[in-house]
Coordinates of C-alpha atoms in Angstrom, one line a residue:
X1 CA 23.5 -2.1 60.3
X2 CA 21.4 -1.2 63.4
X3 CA 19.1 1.7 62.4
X4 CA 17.7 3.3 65.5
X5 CA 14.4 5.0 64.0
X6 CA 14.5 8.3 65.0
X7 CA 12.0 9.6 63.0
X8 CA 9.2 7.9 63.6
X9 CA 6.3 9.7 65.3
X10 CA 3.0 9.7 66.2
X11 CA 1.3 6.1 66.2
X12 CA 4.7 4.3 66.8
X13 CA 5.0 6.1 70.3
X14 CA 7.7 4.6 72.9
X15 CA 8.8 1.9 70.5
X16 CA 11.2 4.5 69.0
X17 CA 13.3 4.0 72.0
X18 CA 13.2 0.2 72.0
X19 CA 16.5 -0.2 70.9
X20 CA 18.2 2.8 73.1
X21 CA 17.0 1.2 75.9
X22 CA 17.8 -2.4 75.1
X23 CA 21.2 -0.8 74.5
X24 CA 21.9 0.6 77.6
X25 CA 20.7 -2.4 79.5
X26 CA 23.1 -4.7 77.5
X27 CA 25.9 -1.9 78.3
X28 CA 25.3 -2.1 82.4
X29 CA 25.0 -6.1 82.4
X30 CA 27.9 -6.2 79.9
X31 CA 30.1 -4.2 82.5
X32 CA 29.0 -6.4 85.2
X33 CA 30.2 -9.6 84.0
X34 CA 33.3 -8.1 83.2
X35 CA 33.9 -6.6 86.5
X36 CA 33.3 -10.0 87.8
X37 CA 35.7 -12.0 85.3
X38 CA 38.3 -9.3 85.5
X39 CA 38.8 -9.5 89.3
X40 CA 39.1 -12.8 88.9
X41 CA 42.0 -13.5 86.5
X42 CA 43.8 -10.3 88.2
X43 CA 43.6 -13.2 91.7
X44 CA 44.7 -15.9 89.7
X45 CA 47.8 -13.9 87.9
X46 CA 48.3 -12.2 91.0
X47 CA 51.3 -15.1 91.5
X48 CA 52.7 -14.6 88.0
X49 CA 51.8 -11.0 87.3
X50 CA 54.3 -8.0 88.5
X51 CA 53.1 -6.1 91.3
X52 CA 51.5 -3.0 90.8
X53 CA 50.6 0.5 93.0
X54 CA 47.0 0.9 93.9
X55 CA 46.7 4.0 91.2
X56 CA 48.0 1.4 89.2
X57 CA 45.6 -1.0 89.5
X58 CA 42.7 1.4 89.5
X59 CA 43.9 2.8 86.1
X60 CA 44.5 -0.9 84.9
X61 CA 40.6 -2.0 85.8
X62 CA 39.1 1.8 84.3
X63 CA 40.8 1.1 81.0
X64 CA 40.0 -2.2 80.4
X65 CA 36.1 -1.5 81.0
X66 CA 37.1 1.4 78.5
X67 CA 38.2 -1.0 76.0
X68 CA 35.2 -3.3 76.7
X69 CA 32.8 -0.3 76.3
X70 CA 34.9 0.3 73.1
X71 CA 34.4 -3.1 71.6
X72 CA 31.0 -3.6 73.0
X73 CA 29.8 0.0 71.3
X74 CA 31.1 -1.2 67.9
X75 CA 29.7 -4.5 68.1
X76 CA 26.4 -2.9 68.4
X77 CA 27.1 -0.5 65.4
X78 CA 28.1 -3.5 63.2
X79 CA 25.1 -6.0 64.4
X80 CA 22.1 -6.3 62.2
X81 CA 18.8 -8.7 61.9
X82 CA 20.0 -9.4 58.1
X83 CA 22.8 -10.4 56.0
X84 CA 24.4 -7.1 54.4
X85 CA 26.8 -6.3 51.0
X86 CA 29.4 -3.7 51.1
X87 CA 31.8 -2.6 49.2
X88 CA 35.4 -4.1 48.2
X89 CA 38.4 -1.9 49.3
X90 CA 38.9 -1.5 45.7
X91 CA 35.3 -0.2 44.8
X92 CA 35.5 2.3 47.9
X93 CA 38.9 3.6 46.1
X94 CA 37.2 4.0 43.0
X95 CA 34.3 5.6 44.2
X96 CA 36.0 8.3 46.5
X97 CA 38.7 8.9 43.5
X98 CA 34.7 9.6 41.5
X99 CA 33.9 11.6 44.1
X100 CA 36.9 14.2 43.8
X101 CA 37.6 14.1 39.8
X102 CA 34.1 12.7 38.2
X103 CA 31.4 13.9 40.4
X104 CA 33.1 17.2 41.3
X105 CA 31.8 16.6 44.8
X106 CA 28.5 15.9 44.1
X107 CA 26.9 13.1 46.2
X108 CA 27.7 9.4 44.6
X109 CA 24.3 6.9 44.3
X110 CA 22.4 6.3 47.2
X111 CA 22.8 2.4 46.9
X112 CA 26.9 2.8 46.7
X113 CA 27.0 5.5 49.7
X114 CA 25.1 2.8 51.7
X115 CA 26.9 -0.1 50.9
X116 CA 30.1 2.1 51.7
X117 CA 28.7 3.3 55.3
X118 CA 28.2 -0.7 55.7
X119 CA 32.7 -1.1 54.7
X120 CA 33.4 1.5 56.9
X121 CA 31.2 0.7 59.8
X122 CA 33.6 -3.1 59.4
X123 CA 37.1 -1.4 59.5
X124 CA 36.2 0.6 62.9
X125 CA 35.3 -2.8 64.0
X126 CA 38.0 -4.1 63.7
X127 CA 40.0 -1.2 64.8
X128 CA 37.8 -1.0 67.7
X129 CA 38.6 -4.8 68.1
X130 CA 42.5 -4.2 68.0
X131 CA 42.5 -1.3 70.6
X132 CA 40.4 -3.0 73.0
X133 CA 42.7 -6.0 72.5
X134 CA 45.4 -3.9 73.0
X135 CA 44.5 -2.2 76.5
X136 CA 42.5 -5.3 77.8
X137 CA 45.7 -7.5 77.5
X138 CA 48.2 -4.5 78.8
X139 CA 45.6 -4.1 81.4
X140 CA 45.6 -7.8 82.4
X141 CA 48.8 -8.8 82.0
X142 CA 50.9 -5.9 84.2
X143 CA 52.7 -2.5 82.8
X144 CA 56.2 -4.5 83.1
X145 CA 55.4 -6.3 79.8
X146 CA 53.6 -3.3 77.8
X147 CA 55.4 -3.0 74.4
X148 CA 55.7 -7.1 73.5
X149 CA 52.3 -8.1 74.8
X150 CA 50.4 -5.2 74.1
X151 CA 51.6 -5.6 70.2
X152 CA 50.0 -9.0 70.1
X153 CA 47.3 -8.1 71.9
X154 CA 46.5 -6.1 69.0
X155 CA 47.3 -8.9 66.6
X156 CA 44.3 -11.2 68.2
X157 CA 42.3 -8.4 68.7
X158 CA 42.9 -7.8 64.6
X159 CA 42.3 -11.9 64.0
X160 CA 38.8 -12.2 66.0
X161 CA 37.6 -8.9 64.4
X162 CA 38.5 -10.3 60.9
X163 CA 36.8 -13.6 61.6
X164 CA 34.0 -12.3 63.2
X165 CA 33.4 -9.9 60.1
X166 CA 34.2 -13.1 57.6
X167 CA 31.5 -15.6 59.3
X168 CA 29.0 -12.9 59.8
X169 CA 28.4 -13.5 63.4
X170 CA 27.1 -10.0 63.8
X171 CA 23.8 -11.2 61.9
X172 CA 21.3 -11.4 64.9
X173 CA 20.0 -14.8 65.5
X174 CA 16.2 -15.1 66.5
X175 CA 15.6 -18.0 68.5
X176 CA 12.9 -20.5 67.7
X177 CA 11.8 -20.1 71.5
X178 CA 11.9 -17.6 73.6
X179 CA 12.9 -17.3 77.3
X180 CA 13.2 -15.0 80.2
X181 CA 16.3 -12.6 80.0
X182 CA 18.5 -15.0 82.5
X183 CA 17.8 -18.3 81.0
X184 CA 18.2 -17.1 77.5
X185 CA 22.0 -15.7 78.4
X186 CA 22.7 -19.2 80.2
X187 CA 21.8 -21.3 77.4
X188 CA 24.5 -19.6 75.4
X189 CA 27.2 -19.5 78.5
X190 CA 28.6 -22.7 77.7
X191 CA 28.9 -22.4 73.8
X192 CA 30.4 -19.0 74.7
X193 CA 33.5 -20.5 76.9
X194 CA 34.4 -22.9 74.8
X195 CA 33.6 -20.4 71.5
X196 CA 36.5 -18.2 73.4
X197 CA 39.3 -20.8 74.2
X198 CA 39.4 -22.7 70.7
X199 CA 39.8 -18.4 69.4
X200 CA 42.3 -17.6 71.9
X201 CA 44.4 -20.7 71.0
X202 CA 44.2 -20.0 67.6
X203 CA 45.2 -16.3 67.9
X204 CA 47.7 -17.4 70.2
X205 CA 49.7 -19.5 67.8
X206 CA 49.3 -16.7 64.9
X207 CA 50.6 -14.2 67.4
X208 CA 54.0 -16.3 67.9
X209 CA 55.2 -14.4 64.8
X210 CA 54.7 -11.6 65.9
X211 CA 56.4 -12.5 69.0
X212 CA 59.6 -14.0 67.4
X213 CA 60.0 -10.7 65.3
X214 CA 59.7 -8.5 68.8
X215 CA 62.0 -10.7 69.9
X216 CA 64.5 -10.5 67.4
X217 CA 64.1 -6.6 66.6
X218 CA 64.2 -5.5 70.3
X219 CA 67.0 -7.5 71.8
X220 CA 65.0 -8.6 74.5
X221 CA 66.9 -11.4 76.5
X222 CA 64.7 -13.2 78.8
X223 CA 65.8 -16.8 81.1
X224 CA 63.9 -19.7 79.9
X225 CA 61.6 -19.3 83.2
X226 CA 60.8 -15.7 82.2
X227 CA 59.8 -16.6 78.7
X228 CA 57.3 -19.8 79.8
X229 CA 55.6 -17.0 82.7
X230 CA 55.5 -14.3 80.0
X231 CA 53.8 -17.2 77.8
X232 CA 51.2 -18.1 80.5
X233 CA 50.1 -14.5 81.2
X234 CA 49.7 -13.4 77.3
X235 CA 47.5 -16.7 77.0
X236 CA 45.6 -16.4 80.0
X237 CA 44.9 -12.8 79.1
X238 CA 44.0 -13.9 75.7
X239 CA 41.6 -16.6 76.7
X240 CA 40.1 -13.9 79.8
X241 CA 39.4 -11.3 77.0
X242 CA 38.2 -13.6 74.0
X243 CA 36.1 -14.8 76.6
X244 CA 34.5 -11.4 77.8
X245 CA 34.1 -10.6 73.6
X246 CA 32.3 -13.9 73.4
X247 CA 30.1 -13.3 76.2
X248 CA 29.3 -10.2 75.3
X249 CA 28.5 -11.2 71.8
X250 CA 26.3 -13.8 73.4
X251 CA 24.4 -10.8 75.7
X252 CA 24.1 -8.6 73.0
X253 CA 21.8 -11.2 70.8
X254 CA 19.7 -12.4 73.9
X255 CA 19.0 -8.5 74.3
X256 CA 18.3 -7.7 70.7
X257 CA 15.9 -10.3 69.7
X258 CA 13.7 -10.7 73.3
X259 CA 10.2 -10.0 72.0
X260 CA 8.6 -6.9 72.8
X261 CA 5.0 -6.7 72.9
X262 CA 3.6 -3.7 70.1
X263 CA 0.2 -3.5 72.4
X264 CA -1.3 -0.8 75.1
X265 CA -1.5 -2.1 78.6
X266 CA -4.2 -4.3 78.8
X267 CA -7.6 -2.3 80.0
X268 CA -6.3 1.0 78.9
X269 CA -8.5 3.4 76.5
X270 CA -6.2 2.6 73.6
X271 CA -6.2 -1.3 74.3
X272 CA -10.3 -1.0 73.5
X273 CA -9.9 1.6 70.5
X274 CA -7.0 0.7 68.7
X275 CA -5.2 -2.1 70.1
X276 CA -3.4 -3.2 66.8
X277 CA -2.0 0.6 66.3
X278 CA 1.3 0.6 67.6
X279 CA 2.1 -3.3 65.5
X280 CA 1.0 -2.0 62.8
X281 CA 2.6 1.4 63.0
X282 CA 6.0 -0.5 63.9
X283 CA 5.4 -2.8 60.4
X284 CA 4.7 0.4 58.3
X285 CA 6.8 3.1 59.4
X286 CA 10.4 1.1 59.9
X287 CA 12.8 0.8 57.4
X288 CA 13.1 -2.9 56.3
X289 CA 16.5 -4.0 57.9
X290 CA 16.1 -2.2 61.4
X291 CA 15.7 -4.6 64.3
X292 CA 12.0 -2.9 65.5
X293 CA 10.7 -4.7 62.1
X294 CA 11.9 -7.8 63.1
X295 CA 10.8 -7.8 66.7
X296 CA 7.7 -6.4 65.3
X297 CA 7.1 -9.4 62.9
X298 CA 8.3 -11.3 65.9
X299 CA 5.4 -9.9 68.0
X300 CA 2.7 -10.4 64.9
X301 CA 3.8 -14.5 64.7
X302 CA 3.3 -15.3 68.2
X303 CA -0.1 -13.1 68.3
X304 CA -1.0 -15.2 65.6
X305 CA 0.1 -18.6 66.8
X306 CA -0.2 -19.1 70.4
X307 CA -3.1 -18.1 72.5
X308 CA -1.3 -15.9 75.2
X309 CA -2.7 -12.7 73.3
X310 CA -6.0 -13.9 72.1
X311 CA -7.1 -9.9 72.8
X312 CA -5.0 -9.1 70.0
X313 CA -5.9 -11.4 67.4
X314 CA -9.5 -11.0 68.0
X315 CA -8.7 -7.1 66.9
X316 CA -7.3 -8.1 64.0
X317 CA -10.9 -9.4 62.8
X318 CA -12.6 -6.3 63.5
X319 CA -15.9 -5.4 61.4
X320 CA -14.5 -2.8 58.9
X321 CA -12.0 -5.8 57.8
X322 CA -9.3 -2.7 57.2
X323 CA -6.9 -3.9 60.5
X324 CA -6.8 -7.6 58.8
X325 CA -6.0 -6.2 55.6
X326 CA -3.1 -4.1 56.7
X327 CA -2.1 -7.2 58.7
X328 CA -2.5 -9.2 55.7
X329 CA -0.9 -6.8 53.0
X330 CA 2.8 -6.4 55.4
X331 CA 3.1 -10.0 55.8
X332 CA 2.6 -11.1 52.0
X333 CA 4.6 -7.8 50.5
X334 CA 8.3 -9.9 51.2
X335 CA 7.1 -13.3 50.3
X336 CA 6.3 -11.3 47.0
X337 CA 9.3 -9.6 46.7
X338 CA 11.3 -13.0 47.3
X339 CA 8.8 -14.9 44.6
X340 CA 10.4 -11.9 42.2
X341 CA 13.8 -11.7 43.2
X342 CA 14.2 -15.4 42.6
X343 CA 12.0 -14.8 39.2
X344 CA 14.3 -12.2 38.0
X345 CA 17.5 -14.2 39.4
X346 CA 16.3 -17.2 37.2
X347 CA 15.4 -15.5 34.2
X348 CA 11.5 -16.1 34.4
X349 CA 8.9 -13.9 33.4
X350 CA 10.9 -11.7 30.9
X351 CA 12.0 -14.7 27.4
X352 CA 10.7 -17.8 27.3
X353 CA 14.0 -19.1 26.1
X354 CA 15.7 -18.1 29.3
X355 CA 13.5 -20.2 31.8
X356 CA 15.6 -23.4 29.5
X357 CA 19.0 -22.0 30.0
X358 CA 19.4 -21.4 33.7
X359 CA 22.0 -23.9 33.6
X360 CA 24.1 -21.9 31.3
X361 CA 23.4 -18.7 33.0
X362 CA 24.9 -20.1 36.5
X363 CA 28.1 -21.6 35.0
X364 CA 28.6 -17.9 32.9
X365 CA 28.2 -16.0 35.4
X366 CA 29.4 -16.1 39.4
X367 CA 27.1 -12.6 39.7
X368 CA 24.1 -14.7 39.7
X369 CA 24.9 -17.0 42.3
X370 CA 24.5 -14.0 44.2
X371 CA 21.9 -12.5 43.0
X372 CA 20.2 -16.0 43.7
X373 CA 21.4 -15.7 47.2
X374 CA 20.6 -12.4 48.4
X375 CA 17.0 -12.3 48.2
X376 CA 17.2 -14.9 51.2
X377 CA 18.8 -12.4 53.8
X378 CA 15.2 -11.8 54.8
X379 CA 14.7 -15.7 55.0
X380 CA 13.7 -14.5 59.0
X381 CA 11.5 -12.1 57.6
X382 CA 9.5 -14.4 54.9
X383 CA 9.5 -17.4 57.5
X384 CA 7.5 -15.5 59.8
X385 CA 5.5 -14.1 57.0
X386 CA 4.1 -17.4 55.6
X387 CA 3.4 -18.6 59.1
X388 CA 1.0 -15.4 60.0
X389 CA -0.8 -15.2 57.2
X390 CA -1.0 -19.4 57.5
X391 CA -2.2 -19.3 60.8
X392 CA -4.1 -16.0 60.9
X393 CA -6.1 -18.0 58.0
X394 CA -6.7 -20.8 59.7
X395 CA -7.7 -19.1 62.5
X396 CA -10.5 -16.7 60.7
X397 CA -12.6 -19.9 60.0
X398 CA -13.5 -19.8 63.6
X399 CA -12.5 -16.4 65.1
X400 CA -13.5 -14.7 62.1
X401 CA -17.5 -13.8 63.0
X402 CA -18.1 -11.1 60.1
X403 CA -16.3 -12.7 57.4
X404 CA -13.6 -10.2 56.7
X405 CA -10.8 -12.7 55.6
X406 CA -12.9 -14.5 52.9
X407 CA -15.3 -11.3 51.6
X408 CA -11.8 -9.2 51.3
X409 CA -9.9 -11.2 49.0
X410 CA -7.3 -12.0 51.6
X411 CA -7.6 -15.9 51.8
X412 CA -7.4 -15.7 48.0
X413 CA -4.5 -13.5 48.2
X414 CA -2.7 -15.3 50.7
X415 CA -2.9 -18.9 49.3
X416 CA -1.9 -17.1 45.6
X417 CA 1.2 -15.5 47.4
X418 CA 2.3 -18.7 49.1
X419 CA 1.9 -20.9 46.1
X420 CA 3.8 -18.5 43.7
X421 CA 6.6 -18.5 46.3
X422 CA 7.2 -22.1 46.5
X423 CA 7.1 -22.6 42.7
X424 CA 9.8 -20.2 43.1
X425 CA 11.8 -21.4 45.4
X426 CA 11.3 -25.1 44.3
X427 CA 12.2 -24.4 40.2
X428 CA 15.5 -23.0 42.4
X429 CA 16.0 -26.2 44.0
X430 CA 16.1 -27.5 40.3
X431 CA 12.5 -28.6 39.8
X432 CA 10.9 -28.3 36.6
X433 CA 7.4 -27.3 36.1
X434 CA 4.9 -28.7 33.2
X435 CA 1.8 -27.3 33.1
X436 CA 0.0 -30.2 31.6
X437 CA -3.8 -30.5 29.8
X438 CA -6.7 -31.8 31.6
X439 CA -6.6 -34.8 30.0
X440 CA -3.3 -35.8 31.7
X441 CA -4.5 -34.0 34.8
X442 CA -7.4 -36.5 35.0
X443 CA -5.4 -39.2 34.1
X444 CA -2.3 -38.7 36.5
X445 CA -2.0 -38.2 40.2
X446 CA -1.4 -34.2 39.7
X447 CA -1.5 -31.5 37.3
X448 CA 1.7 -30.8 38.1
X449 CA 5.0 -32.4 36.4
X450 CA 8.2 -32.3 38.3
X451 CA 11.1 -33.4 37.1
X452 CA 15.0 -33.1 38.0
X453 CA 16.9 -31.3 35.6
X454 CA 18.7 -33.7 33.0
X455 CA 22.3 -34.9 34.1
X456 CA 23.8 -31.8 31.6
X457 CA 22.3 -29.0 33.5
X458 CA 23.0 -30.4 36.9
X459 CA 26.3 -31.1 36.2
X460 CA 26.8 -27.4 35.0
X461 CA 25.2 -26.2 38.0
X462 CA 27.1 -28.0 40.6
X463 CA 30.2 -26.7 38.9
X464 CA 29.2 -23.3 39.1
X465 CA 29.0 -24.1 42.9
X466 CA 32.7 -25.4 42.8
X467 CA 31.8 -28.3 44.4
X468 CA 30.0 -31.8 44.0
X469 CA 27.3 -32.0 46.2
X470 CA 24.4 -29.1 45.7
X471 CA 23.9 -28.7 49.1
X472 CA 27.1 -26.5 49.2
X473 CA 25.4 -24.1 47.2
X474 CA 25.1 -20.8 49.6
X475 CA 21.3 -20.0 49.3
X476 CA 20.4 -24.4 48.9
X477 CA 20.0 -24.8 52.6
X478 CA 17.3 -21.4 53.3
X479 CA 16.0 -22.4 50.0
X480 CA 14.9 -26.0 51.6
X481 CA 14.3 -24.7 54.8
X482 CA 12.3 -21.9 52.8
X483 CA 9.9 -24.3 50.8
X484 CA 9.4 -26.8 53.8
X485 CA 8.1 -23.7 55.2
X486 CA 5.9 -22.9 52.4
X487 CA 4.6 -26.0 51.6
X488 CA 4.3 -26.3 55.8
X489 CA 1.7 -22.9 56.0
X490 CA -0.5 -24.2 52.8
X491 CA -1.4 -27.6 53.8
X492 CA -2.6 -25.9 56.9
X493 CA -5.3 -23.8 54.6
X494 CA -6.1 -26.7 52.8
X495 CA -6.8 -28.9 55.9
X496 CA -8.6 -26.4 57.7
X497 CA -10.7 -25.4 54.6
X498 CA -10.7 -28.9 52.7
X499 CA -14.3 -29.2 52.5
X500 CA -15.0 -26.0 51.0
X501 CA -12.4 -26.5 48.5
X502 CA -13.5 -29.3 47.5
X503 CA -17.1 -27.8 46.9
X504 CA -15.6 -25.0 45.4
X505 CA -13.4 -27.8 43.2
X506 CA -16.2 -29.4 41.9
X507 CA -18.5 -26.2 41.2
X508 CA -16.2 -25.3 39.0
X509 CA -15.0 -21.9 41.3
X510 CA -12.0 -22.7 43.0
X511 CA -9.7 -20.3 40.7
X512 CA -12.4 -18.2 41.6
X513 CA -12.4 -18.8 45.6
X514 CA -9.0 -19.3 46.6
X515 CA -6.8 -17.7 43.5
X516 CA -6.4 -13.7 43.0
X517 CA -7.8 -12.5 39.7
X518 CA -4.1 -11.0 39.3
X519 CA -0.8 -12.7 39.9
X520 CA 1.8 -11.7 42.4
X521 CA 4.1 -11.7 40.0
X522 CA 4.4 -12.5 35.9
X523 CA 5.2 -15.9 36.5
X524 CA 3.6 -18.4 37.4
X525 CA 0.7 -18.1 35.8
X526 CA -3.0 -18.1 36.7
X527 CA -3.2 -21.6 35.4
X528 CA 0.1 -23.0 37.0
X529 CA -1.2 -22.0 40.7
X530 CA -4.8 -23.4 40.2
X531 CA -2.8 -26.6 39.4
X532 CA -0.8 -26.6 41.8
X533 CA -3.8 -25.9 44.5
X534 CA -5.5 -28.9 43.2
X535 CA -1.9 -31.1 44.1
X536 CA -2.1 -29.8 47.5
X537 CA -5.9 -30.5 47.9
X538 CA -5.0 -34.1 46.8
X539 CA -2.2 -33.9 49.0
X540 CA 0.4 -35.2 46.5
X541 CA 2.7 -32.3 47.0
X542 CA 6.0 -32.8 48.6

């Protein structure tokens, strides 16, 4: 979930209140917009709707901004930059009956404690979701009709909490391109209206059970004209307060993931001394799922790939070489936790008999479809990653006057990292790697053998998805995006530096050049990424 950094100190500065303030400027526009849509369905029910005293209406319009700042509050709470696991209601049973009778009241694991702050922080959203339903339709619709429409007011607020939980739409979307403040929110106007009336009709028709057994419990005898009015209002109310949920869904996201720029004002004393502080303070000093990471990784791939802040990246090349390093070390630490996540998840590295038995692995065991999955919630994350330390290398063979990048190690590391990563994620895919002699290397258009499983192993492996068609598999889609991403950020080294590798290539010092003495990770090997180099200097590898 959101985590609002207090902590931090010193070199992050004013970023720690980047999110305070982004939430209380989503909280005034928010209120706004639904002053403006509220007054505006109370004229249009004003011919339907009973009439009401002023005190009335006043108390009508404070408690459905109430229930707004309700929903809105918890909508924050629940929203984060990454996918998240909790707990099953019956694992939260089990652990708080631990807690009293096993434990003795001693604190349960760390990992389960935060996985069950991650359940909990779901159920108040969707009680938060059913109260504001509750008061924003009672509030709409008139006091006259209180105990029947309030009740399914509740009900639909009940349905979009659940289905906003059970799609994960509180995972923040980044855009590829990003906008001022106002065209940002009206890009997403549109999607948001007709987002809110196919919800409202759906929650709508579930409701009419709930409505029949009101009807048949309470007695209540209304004429046929009463009924079709009562009918309108409850689904005009529905559609008016999906809509204000929707929109403000819509707000909150444009808020959250604007850049902000981790850099002194340009000309100040910090701007010429340490102008790369505060980014690198924010990439250090966060925890990994908070949204000032993401806007700070954000910040580093648009330093790195436009030329708006050309200031910045010049910094980042400074004599010492210790600012590109630090640079360099944050944005290859999660494509090498990905390239072992997805080792471990395919049983690489640890028997040599397991690497030949994935197949059996995924139909025995639904776990490791998941374990094979959840290393891609920072797909954001590693997608900016492999495009700064892409472009930031490409860039040092120009910008790059003392050398840093190359005398460092870091173009070695970074084209080591990058490779290892999409070996990864392509033996996922269902590739097969051969490392092959240098006879056959010679002979052959690339070192590098890749062939589709045999028909046994696929066949097991699409039934472990339940389906017939791989790209229903949860993680295929990130995994292709992933390695077209990869393989993207590497031909850019090797265009840019083509020459010298093929020097290097032919002197006999490429492994030397361009490949870490030390893998990432245990596998691949030293061997199997020099290979693999050599395919993308030949440019055979797709």
């Amino acid at each position: 979930m959101i985590e609002v950094t207090r902590a931090m100190i010193g070199r992050l500065g004013n970023t720690t209140t980047i999110i305070k303030d982004r939430f209380l400027g989503f909280l005034i526009w928010q209120s706004c917009q639904s002053t403006l849509i509220y007054f505006l369905c109370k004229t249009l029910l004003a011919p339907l709707a009973p009439s009401t005293t002023f005190s009335a209406a006043v108390f009508a319009f404070l408690f459905f901004q109430l229930s707004l700042l309700l929903f809105s509050t918890s909508l924050f709470l629940v929203s984060s930059p990454q996918p998240v696991r909790g707990v099953s209601p019956i694992e939260l049973l089990l652990g708080i009956l631990k807690l009293i009778f096993v434990h003795g009241g001693q604190p349960l694991p760390s990992d389960f404690r935060r996985r069950a702050r991650i359940t909990l922080s779901f159920i108040l959203f969707l009680a938060s979701s059913g109260v504001s339903g509750f008061l924003s339709v009672v509030c709409l619709s008139g006091s006259q009709v209180f105990g029947a429409l309030g009740l399914r007011g509740l009900a639909v607020g009940l349905i979009y909490g659940s289905h906003h939980v059970l799609t994960r739409r509180w995972v923040l979307d980044f855009p590829i391109v990003q906008r001022p403040l106002f065209f940002s929110y009206k890009m997403g106007v549109r999607k948001a209206v007709v987002k809110a009336i196919k919800l409202s009709s759906a929650g709508y028709l579930l409701s009419l059970v709930l409505f029949f057994f009101i009807n048949d419990h309470k007695g209540r005898q209304l004429a046929f004209g009463g009924l079709v009015i009562e009918q309108i209002v409850f689904y005009f109310a529905c559609v008016v307060v999906f809509l204000c949920w929707e929109l403000n869904l819509h707000l909150l996201q444009v808020f959250l993931t604007k850049r902000y720029l981790f850099a002194p004002p340009k000309g100040s004393a910090a701007a010429e001394t340490n102008p790369s502080d505060h980014l690198l303070a924010a990439l250090e000093e966060t925890s990994e799922g908070s949204v000032v990471r993401y806007l700070a990784y954000l910040d580093l791939c648009m330093v790195s790939e436009s030329n708006v802040d050309t200031w910045r990246r010049a910094a980042f090349f400074e004599e010492t070489g210790e600012t590109y390093k630090k640079v360099i070390a944050v944005c290859l630490k999660p494509l090498e936790q990905l390239t072992l996540d997805l080792n471990e998840g395919l049983g690489l590295g640890t028997s040599p008999d397991k690497s030949f038995q994935l197949s059996h692995q995924l139909c025995s065991s639904t776990q490791l479809l998941s374990s094979l999955h959840e290393p891609f919630y920072d797909f954001q994350v590693c997608a900016w990653c492999a495009r700064i330390a892409a472009s930031l290398t490409v860039r040092s063979h120009k910008e790059d006057r003392f050398g840093v990048a190359q005398l460092s190690g870091s173009n070695a590391a970074t084209v080591s990292t990058l490779l290892a990563a999409l070996l990864a994620v392509e033996t996922l895919m269902g590739k097969k790697t051969n490392l092959q002699s240098p006879n056959q290397y010679l002979n052959g258009p690339a070192n590098i053998k890749w062939a589709a499983l045999s028909p046994t192993r696929r066949d097991t492996t699409i039934r472990t998805a339940a389906s017939s068609n791989k790209k229903d598999i949860p993680y295929y889609s990130k995994a292709y995006s992933m390695a077209d991403i990869l393989r993207t950020s590497i031909y850019q080294i090797v265009s840019n530096f083509h020459q010298q590798m093929l020097t290097s290539s032919k002197a006999g010092l490429l492994d030397k050049d361009w490949i870490a003495t030390s893998a990432p990770t245990p596998t691949p090997t030293h061997d199997l990424l020099l290979q693999k180099l050599k395919m993308f200097l030949e440019f055979q590898a797709n």
